[in-house]
Amino acid sequence: MDSGVMTHMGGPMTAEQAKARLEVERTRQTALGISYWPIFHLVSGEHVGCAGLRPFHDEHRVYELGVHIAPKFWGGRFGEEAAHAVIEYAFETLGALVLTAGHGPKNINSKDLLERLGYTFSHEEPWGAQEIMHPFYRLKPEQYRR
């Protein structure tokens, strides 16, 4: 993934860390039907980023939404379009009760996206290897803005 994106996610990964992450995603996809799925530009075929779900702590039928778009595609609404697809999958296919999402403390664009989708602030918690406090938001099906 692009270093500009990784800045908001705790920094770059080593090759070994990236392989381990890919294995986690494969395992989740097989066991739970969720992971972070790649996003490709329909015309050029370029890799735009990824979006998906992961379990949120131990909460039953509560998933965390993640959307990570390469800087070249920022501002093109790829993240918003991907988020809509993932949210609809979570609520309509998985029967999610609630979705959660967080963002880097300085990532205002992600905050704005979550609010446009209907998420509301719920709490802060430490995130990543450095355990930096990140804001988190929650979304119930009735709050979702299509």
Rosetta silent file (secondary structure, phi, psi, omega in degrees, C-alpha in Angstrom):
SEQUENCE: MDSGVMTHMGGPMTAEQAKARLEVERTRQTALGISYWPIFHLVSGEHVGCAGLRPFHDEHRVYELGVHIAPKFWGGRFGEEAAHAVIEYAFETLGALVLTAGHGPKNINSKDLLERLGYTFSHEEPWGAQEIMHPFYRLKPEQYRR
SCORE:     score description
SCORE:     0.000 S_00000001
   1 L     0.000  154.662 -178.339    0.000    0.000    0.000 S_00000001
   2 L   -62.769  140.759 -179.037    1.089    3.552   -0.613 S_00000001
   3 H   -63.569  -29.731  176.907    3.171    5.281    2.078 S_00000001
   4 H   -64.134  -36.075  177.427    0.764    8.252    2.041 S_00000001
   5 H   -73.977  -42.610 -176.882   -2.058    5.940    3.067 S_00000001
   6 H   -64.756  -22.536  175.976    0.082    4.087    5.588 S_00000001
   7 H   -56.000  -37.749 -179.036    0.825    7.374    7.372 S_00000001
   8 H   -83.009   -3.145 -174.527   -2.750    7.262    8.677 S_00000001
   9 H  -122.199   23.669  176.368   -2.412    3.596    9.657 S_00000001
  10 L    95.734    4.800  177.642    0.651    3.575   11.899 S_00000001
  11 L   104.703  172.347 -176.540    3.386    3.697    9.268 S_00000001
  12 L   -68.468  156.913  177.535    4.720    1.408    6.537 S_00000001
  13 L  -102.257  150.373  169.580    4.814   -2.387    6.830 S_00000001
  14 L   -77.082  168.421  177.469    7.757   -4.647    6.183 S_00000001
  15 H   -59.707  -39.184  179.821    7.333   -7.394    3.589 S_00000001
  16 H   -66.024  -41.300  178.325    6.886   -9.891    6.412 S_00000001
  17 H   -65.151  -39.548  178.804    4.201   -7.761    8.079 S_00000001
  18 H   -64.295  -41.726  177.364    2.357   -7.377    4.759 S_00000001
  19 H   -62.369  -42.832  179.593    2.418  -11.167    4.225 S_00000001
  20 H   -63.462  -40.155  179.232    1.090  -11.725    7.750 S_00000001
  21 H   -65.044  -40.905  178.251   -1.701   -9.203    7.155 S_00000001
  22 H   -61.530  -39.613  178.735   -2.660  -10.894    3.899 S_00000001
  23 H   -65.481  -38.878  176.165   -2.914  -14.211    5.727 S_00000001
  24 H   -59.935  -45.163 -178.854   -5.184  -12.628    8.368 S_00000001
  25 H   -65.024  -41.004  178.235   -7.455  -11.310    5.601 S_00000001
  26 H   -62.215  -43.040 -179.757   -7.550  -14.704    3.846 S_00000001
  27 H   -64.075  -44.667  178.091   -8.445  -16.436    7.095 S_00000001
  28 H   -62.546  -40.688 -179.212  -11.223  -13.937    7.876 S_00000001
  29 H   -62.218  -43.480 -179.735  -12.647  -14.246    4.383 S_00000001
  30 H   -68.124  -45.947 -174.051  -12.789  -18.035    4.671 S_00000001
  31 H   -79.974  -38.131 -170.754  -14.103  -18.162    8.239 S_00000001
  32 H  -118.233  -11.414 -176.676  -16.370  -15.103    8.387 S_00000001
  33 L    76.789   18.556  178.310  -17.042  -13.969    4.814 S_00000001
  34 L  -134.539  153.479  174.239  -15.340  -10.645    5.484 S_00000001
  35 L  -173.996 -167.396  170.677  -11.957   -9.094    4.757 S_00000001
  36 E  -101.807  119.115 -174.974  -10.502   -6.056    3.043 S_00000001
  37 E   -98.935  144.445 -179.614  -11.225   -6.408   -0.683 S_00000001
  38 E   -70.793  151.508  176.649   -9.154   -4.743   -3.426 S_00000001
  39 E  -119.685  129.187  178.959  -10.569   -1.843   -5.424 S_00000001
  40 E  -122.823  145.286  175.981   -9.580   -1.386   -9.069 S_00000001
  41 L   -69.986  125.650 -175.013  -10.316    1.471  -11.463 S_00000001
  42 L   -63.977  -33.003 -177.590  -12.796    0.121  -14.019 S_00000001
  43 L   -84.495  -50.983 -173.985  -11.294    1.976  -16.995 S_00000001
  44 L   -89.387  -20.430 -176.376   -7.536    1.820  -16.339 S_00000001
  45 L    80.271    1.497 -178.851   -7.383   -1.317  -14.215 S_00000001
  46 L   -67.226  147.287  175.385   -5.182    0.497  -11.687 S_00000001
  47 E   -75.356  119.513 -176.373   -5.253   -0.588   -8.057 S_00000001
  48 E   -91.645  -35.242 -177.279   -7.115    2.180   -6.207 S_00000001
  49 E   159.052 -146.902  178.597   -6.987    0.756   -2.680 S_00000001
  50 E  -151.087  161.373  176.844   -9.082   -1.539   -0.533 S_00000001
  51 E  -153.219  150.364  178.854  -12.204   -1.530    1.596 S_00000001
  52 E   173.596 -160.215 -174.780  -13.813   -4.034    3.870 S_00000001
  53 E  -131.836  154.521  168.202  -14.802   -5.250    7.289 S_00000001
  54 E  -145.640  158.066  178.635  -13.267   -6.900   10.297 S_00000001
  55 E   -61.337  145.368  177.371  -14.761   -8.004   13.590 S_00000001
  56 L  -104.151  108.461 -177.681  -14.890   -5.232   16.182 S_00000001
  57 L    49.529 -131.961  179.559  -13.502   -6.517   19.457 S_00000001
  58 L  -112.790   20.691 -177.711  -15.790   -9.296   20.695 S_00000001
  59 L   -76.227  128.264 -178.214  -19.088   -7.581   19.949 S_00000001
  60 L   -66.671  126.826  178.538  -21.592   -9.937   18.308 S_00000001
  61 L    55.109   34.298  172.869  -22.508   -8.900   14.720 S_00000001
  62 E  -119.618  125.583 -176.264  -20.560   -5.630   15.069 S_00000001
  63 E  -123.937  153.517  176.120  -17.965   -4.972   12.385 S_00000001
  64 E  -101.700  126.388  176.723  -15.399   -2.270   11.763 S_00000001
  65 E   -84.154  137.711  173.340  -15.463   -0.618    8.338 S_00000001
  66 E  -135.187  137.612  177.182  -12.155    0.301    6.735 S_00000001
  67 E  -136.505  125.454 -177.771  -11.490    2.162    3.489 S_00000001
  68 E  -133.251  112.912 -174.514   -7.958    2.885    2.284 S_00000001
  69 E  -116.421  136.595  177.757   -7.483    4.762   -0.999 S_00000001
  70 L   -63.499  142.126 -177.323   -4.170    5.638   -2.695 S_00000001
  71 H   -51.816  -34.042  179.295   -3.456    9.417   -2.722 S_00000001
  72 H   -56.052  -27.427 -175.284   -3.642    9.541   -6.528 S_00000001
  73 H  -106.241    2.876  177.138   -7.352    8.762   -6.204 S_00000001
  74 L   -60.807  141.321  178.880   -8.196   10.967   -3.215 S_00000001
  75 L    88.800   -6.699 -178.597  -11.019   13.337   -4.048 S_00000001
  76 L   -94.558    6.471  179.439  -12.516   10.990   -6.659 S_00000001
  77 L    66.558   15.173  177.000  -15.182    9.599   -4.313 S_00000001
  78 H   -63.366  -41.936  179.954  -13.753    6.069   -4.653 S_00000001
  79 H   -62.591  -41.757 -179.714  -13.689    5.719   -0.873 S_00000001
  80 H   -66.794  -43.669  178.626  -17.290    6.824   -0.537 S_00000001
  81 H   -62.739  -43.248  178.533  -18.492    4.480   -3.269 S_00000001
  82 H   -64.356  -42.234 -179.979  -16.587    1.573   -1.718 S_00000001
  83 H   -59.656  -43.644  178.150  -17.915    2.413    1.750 S_00000001
  84 H   -57.888  -45.795 -178.872  -21.506    2.309    0.462 S_00000001
  85 H   -62.766  -42.602 -178.364  -20.955   -1.144   -1.056 S_00000001
  86 H   -69.374  -42.133  179.105  -19.357   -2.506    2.120 S_00000001
  87 H   -61.953  -45.180  179.244  -22.005   -0.995    4.413 S_00000001
  88 H   -63.169  -39.185  175.880  -24.827   -2.450    2.336 S_00000001
  89 H   -61.699  -44.668 -177.833  -23.125   -5.864    2.380 S_00000001
  90 H   -61.871  -48.029 -176.699  -22.720   -5.654    6.168 S_00000001
  91 H   -77.399  -43.049 -172.925  -26.328   -4.724    6.890 S_00000001
  92 H   -84.648  -36.630 -176.794  -28.136   -6.618    4.125 S_00000001
  93 H   -96.176  -45.647 -177.024  -26.062   -9.793    3.768 S_00000001
  94 L   -86.593  -16.797 -176.735  -24.354  -10.234    7.133 S_00000001
  95 L    68.244   35.763  179.047  -27.163   -8.811    9.259 S_00000001
  96 L   -59.150  140.112  176.535  -24.801   -6.521   11.127 S_00000001
  97 L   -84.137  -37.680 -177.372  -26.365   -4.809   14.124 S_00000001
  98 E  -151.011  146.103  169.643  -23.879   -1.941   14.187 S_00000001
  99 E  -113.412  147.889  175.321  -20.846   -0.842   12.224 S_00000001
 100 E  -125.036  160.706  176.072  -17.960    1.042   13.729 S_00000001
 101 E  -160.124  149.189  176.560  -15.102    2.943   12.118 S_00000001
 102 E  -128.979  173.514  176.058  -12.195    5.027   13.264 S_00000001
 103 L  -151.959  159.312  175.506   -9.728    7.395   11.668 S_00000001
 104 L   -57.407  144.014 -175.931   -6.358    8.929   12.358 S_00000001
 105 L   -55.305  -28.144 -178.547   -6.687   11.927   14.685 S_00000001
 106 L  -101.465    2.146 -175.516   -5.587   14.338   11.941 S_00000001
 107 L   -88.938   82.197 -177.301   -7.453   12.708    9.049 S_00000001
 108 H   -65.141  -35.011 -179.656  -10.280   15.203    8.581 S_00000001
 109 H   -62.707  -39.558  177.425  -11.309   13.758    5.203 S_00000001
 110 H   -67.132  -39.725  176.776  -12.075   10.389    6.796 S_00000001
 111 H   -58.485  -47.636 -179.598  -14.020   12.105    9.566 S_00000001
 112 H   -61.486  -41.153  178.658  -16.082   13.973    6.962 S_00000001
 113 H   -61.366  -47.683 -179.451  -16.739   10.753    5.009 S_00000001
 114 H   -59.754  -40.578  179.268  -17.966    8.921    8.104 S_00000001
 115 H   -67.880  -37.492  176.784  -20.314   11.772    8.969 S_00000001
 116 H   -62.966  -33.050 -179.891  -21.688   11.892    5.394 S_00000001
 117 H   -76.903  -14.579  179.264  -22.461    8.174    5.691 S_00000001
 118 L   109.127   -1.433  178.056  -24.395    8.759    8.935 S_00000001
 119 L   -63.894  147.687  174.273  -21.831    7.608   11.511 S_00000001
 120 E  -124.478  145.272 -178.761  -21.848    9.400   14.876 S_00000001
 121 E   -58.745  137.014  179.058  -18.922    9.795   17.258 S_00000001
 122 E  -122.917  -38.363 -175.339  -18.920    7.196   20.035 S_00000001
 123 E  -174.419  174.762  170.264  -15.546    7.148   21.784 S_00000001
 124 E  -118.385  148.277  174.780  -11.763    7.280   21.540 S_00000001
 125 E  -152.773  156.074  178.031   -9.451    4.312   21.986 S_00000001
 126 E   -67.958  142.018 -177.485   -5.777    3.500   21.422 S_00000001
 127 E  -140.142  146.596  174.851   -5.077    2.073   17.970 S_00000001
 128 L    79.895  176.668 -177.392   -2.074    0.601   16.171 S_00000001
 129 L   -60.518  -31.298 -179.244    1.366   -0.427   17.347 S_00000001
 130 L   -90.266   -2.569  178.774    1.942    2.994   18.904 S_00000001
 131 L    49.934   48.420  176.248   -1.485    2.969   20.598 S_00000001
 132 E   -78.867  136.235  179.985   -2.323    6.524   19.538 S_00000001
 133 E   -64.346  126.332  179.606   -5.789    7.634   20.612 S_00000001
 134 E  -122.021  142.541  173.649   -8.154    7.550   17.627 S_00000001
 135 E   -74.964  142.492  176.762  -11.770    8.730   17.411 S_00000001
 136 E  -124.888  151.933 -175.582  -14.326    6.015   16.696 S_00000001
 137 E  -131.848  158.636  178.288  -17.843    6.251   15.320 S_00000001
 138 E  -128.609  152.650 -179.671  -20.848    3.937   15.156 S_00000001
 139 E  -139.474  123.375  173.426  -23.548    3.412   12.542 S_00000001
 140 L   -99.686  156.037 -178.103  -26.865    1.614   12.968 S_00000001
 141 H   -51.407  -40.243 -177.806  -28.896    0.558    9.921 S_00000001
 142 H   -71.626  -14.466  178.351  -31.489    3.295   10.517 S_00000001
 143 H   -90.443  -16.779 -172.404  -28.753    5.981   10.563 S_00000001
 144 L   -63.467  130.150  178.916  -27.169    4.969    7.272 S_00000001
 145 L  -103.931  103.942 -179.026  -27.330    7.643    4.551 S_00000001
 146 L   -74.325    0.000    0.000  -27.410    5.978    1.126 S_00000001
